[in-house]
PDB file of C-alpha atoms in Angstrom:
ATOM      1  CA  MET B   1      -3.415 -23.317 -33.145  1.00  0.00           C
ATOM      2  CA  LYS B   2      -3.165 -20.578 -30.528  1.00  0.00           C
ATOM      3  CA  ASN B   3      -4.693 -22.803 -27.826  1.00  0.00           C
ATOM      4  CA  ARG B   4      -2.122 -25.485 -28.569  1.00  0.00           C
ATOM      5  CA  GLU B   5       0.766 -23.009 -28.204  1.00  0.00           C
ATOM      6  CA  LEU B   6      -0.701 -21.757 -24.940  1.00  0.00           C
ATOM      7  CA  ALA B   7      -1.024 -25.317 -23.637  1.00  0.00           C
ATOM      8  CA  ILE B   8       2.580 -26.130 -24.620  1.00  0.00           C
ATOM      9  CA  ARG B   9       3.853 -22.994 -22.887  1.00  0.00           C
ATOM     10  CA  GLY B  10       1.822 -23.790 -19.781  1.00  0.00           C
ATOM     11  CA  ILE B  11       3.207 -27.326 -19.627  1.00  0.00           C
ATOM     12  CA  PHE B  12       6.738 -26.014 -20.134  1.00  0.00           C
ATOM     13  CA  ILE B  13       6.369 -23.462 -17.325  1.00  0.00           C
ATOM     14  CA  LEU B  14       4.885 -26.137 -15.051  1.00  0.00           C
ATOM     15  CA  MET B  15       7.840 -28.431 -15.765  1.00  0.00           C
ATOM     16  CA  ILE B  16      10.271 -25.629 -14.906  1.00  0.00           C
ATOM     17  CA  ILE B  17       8.473 -24.922 -11.626  1.00  0.00           C
ATOM     18  CA  ILE B  18       8.441 -28.609 -10.682  1.00  0.00           C
ATOM     19  CA  GLY B  19      12.114 -28.879 -11.579  1.00  0.00           C
ATOM     20  CA  LEU B  20      13.023 -25.906  -9.409  1.00  0.00           C
ATOM     21  CA  CYS B  21      10.954 -27.207  -6.506  1.00  0.00           C
ATOM     22  CA  SER B  22      12.684 -30.571  -6.695  1.00  0.00           C
ATOM     23  CA  CYS B  23      15.968 -28.825  -5.875  1.00  0.00           C
ATOM     24  CA  ALA B  24      14.662 -27.640  -2.509  1.00  0.00           C
ATOM     25  CA  GLN B  25      16.592 -29.060   0.401  1.00  0.00           C
ATOM     26  CA  LYS B  26      14.696 -30.602   3.291  1.00  0.00           C
ATOM     27  CA  GLU B  27      15.910 -29.218   6.592  1.00  0.00           C
ATOM     28  CA  VAL B  28      16.267 -31.731   9.405  1.00  0.00           C
ATOM     29  CA  VAL B  29      14.980 -30.243  12.651  1.00  0.00           C
ATOM     30  CA  ASP B  30      14.650 -33.394  14.765  1.00  0.00           C
ATOM     31  CA  ALA B  31      17.378 -32.227  17.151  1.00  0.00           C
ATOM     32  CA  CYS B  32      15.423 -29.026  17.864  1.00  0.00           C
ATOM     33  CA  LEU B  33      12.129 -30.748  18.636  1.00  0.00           C
ATOM     34  CA  LYS B  34      11.950 -32.138  22.152  1.00  0.00           C
ATOM     35  CA  GLY B  35       9.099 -33.096  24.403  1.00  0.00           C
ATOM     36  CA  HIS B  36       5.685 -34.458  23.525  1.00  0.00           C
ATOM     37  CA  THR B  37       5.068 -35.533  19.919  1.00  0.00           C
ATOM     38  CA  TYR B  38       1.506 -34.787  18.824  1.00  0.00           C
ATOM     39  CA  GLY B  39      -0.444 -37.438  16.932  1.00  0.00           C
ATOM     40  CA  PHE B  40      -3.980 -37.751  15.572  1.00  0.00           C
ATOM     41  CA  TRP B  41      -5.776 -36.596  18.735  1.00  0.00           C
ATOM     42  CA  GLY B  42      -3.479 -33.605  19.142  1.00  0.00           C
ATOM     43  CA  GLY B  43      -4.095 -32.676  15.521  1.00  0.00           C
ATOM     44  CA  LEU B  44      -7.844 -33.004  16.002  1.00  0.00           C
ATOM     45  CA  TRP B  45      -7.738 -30.702  19.044  1.00  0.00           C
ATOM     46  CA  HIS B  46      -5.496 -28.190  17.291  1.00  0.00           C
ATOM     47  CA  GLY B  47      -7.894 -28.199  14.348  1.00  0.00           C
ATOM     48  CA  PHE B  48     -10.817 -27.379  16.640  1.00  0.00           C
ATOM     49  CA  ILE B  49      -9.020 -24.450  18.246  1.00  0.00           C
ATOM     50  CA  ALA B  50      -7.389 -23.193  15.017  1.00  0.00           C
ATOM     51  CA  PRO B  51      -9.628 -20.075  14.666  1.00  0.00           C
ATOM     52  CA  PHE B  52      -8.658 -18.940  18.175  1.00  0.00           C
ATOM     53  CA  ASP B  53      -4.994 -19.700  17.479  1.00  0.00           C
ATOM     54  CA  LEU B  54      -5.182 -17.575  14.341  1.00  0.00           C
ATOM     55  CA  ILE B  55      -6.369 -14.613  16.396  1.00  0.00           C
ATOM     56  CA  GLY B  56      -3.684 -15.308  19.009  1.00  0.00           C
ATOM     57  CA  MET B  57      -0.981 -15.395  16.317  1.00  0.00           C
ATOM     58  CA  ILE B  58      -1.839 -11.852  15.334  1.00  0.00           C
ATOM     59  CA  PHE B  59      -1.099 -10.492  18.802  1.00  0.00           C
ATOM     60  CA  ARG B  60       1.535 -12.899  20.181  1.00  0.00           C
ATOM     61  CA  ASP B  61       4.737 -14.314  18.694  1.00  0.00           C
ATOM     62  CA  ASN B  62       4.720 -17.505  20.751  1.00  0.00           C
ATOM     63  CA  VAL B  63       1.320 -18.801  19.512  1.00  0.00           C
ATOM     64  CA  THR B  64       1.181 -21.107  16.483  1.00  0.00           C
ATOM     65  CA  MET B  65      -1.661 -22.889  14.729  1.00  0.00           C
ATOM     66  CA  TYR B  66       0.176 -26.074  13.836  1.00  0.00           C
ATOM     67  CA  ALA B  67       2.388 -28.077  16.222  1.00  0.00           C
ATOM     68  CA  GLN B  68       5.896 -28.363  14.830  1.00  0.00           C
ATOM     69  CA  ASN B  69       6.570 -31.446  16.943  1.00  0.00           C
ATOM     70  CA  ASN B  70       4.077 -33.813  15.280  1.00  0.00           C
ATOM     71  CA  ASN B  71       4.194 -37.329  13.905  1.00  0.00           C
ATOM     72  CA  GLY B  72       3.350 -36.384  10.319  1.00  0.00           C
ATOM     73  CA  ALA B  73       0.386 -37.711   8.377  1.00  0.00           C
ATOM     74  CA  TRP B  74      -1.806 -38.720  11.325  1.00  0.00           C
ATOM     75  CA  TYR B  75      -1.433 -35.302  12.924  1.00  0.00           C
ATOM     76  CA  ALA B  76      -2.233 -33.609   9.615  1.00  0.00           C
ATOM     77  CA  PHE B  77      -5.291 -35.846   9.135  1.00  0.00           C
ATOM     78  CA  GLY B  78      -6.587 -35.005  12.623  1.00  0.00           C
ATOM     79  CA  PHE B  79      -5.947 -31.309  12.031  1.00  0.00           C
ATOM     80  CA  LEU B  80      -7.850 -31.464   8.742  1.00  0.00           C
ATOM     81  CA  ILE B  81     -10.875 -33.126  10.326  1.00  0.00           C
ATOM     82  CA  GLY B  82     -10.783 -30.847  13.375  1.00  0.00           C
ATOM     83  CA  SER B  83     -10.644 -27.700  11.290  1.00  0.00           C
ATOM     84  CA  GLY B  84     -13.584 -28.877   9.165  1.00  0.00           C
ATOM     85  CA  GLY B  85     -11.390 -29.169   6.113  1.00  0.00           C
ATOM     86  CA  TRP B  86     -13.541 -31.870   4.580  1.00  0.00           C
ATOM     87  CA  GLY B  87     -16.860 -30.274   5.505  1.00  0.00           C
ATOM     88  CA  PHE B  88     -18.082 -32.977   7.918  1.00  0.00           C
ATOM     89  CA  MET B  89     -19.752 -30.342  10.075  1.00  0.00           C
ATOM     90  CA  GLY B  90     -20.738 -27.995   7.253  1.00  0.00           C
ATOM     91  CA  ARG B  91     -23.975 -29.748   6.367  1.00  0.00           C
ATOM     92  CA  HIS B  92     -25.502 -28.988   9.790  1.00  0.00           C
ATOM     93  CA  GLY B  93     -25.597 -25.263   9.031  1.00  0.00           C
ATOM     94  CA  MET B  94     -27.052 -25.696   5.555  1.00  0.00           C
ATOM     95  CA  LYS B  95     -30.800 -25.301   5.210  1.00  0.00           C
ATOM     96  CA  LYS B  96     -32.926 -26.220   2.207  1.00  0.00           C
TER      97      LYS B  96
END
């Protein structure tokens, strides 16, 4: 009985969180973004250099890891592959 109450409370809290998140307003920043729009290849490159960008972000305010002026899903996919997010390169370092 206690597990059921805990599950019901968890679902209720999750529904509240989802409901509050659905009220978030999306900010349109297209007017602020000018110049080159990065796509898949830009995302792939930025994924490769992400560890160095992370170090640069610590010391400089004008360095970012993720290009704000990107084309969306293709950039994110390239960034994910470039940063090793799916572990494509991870098997090379693993020894049996």
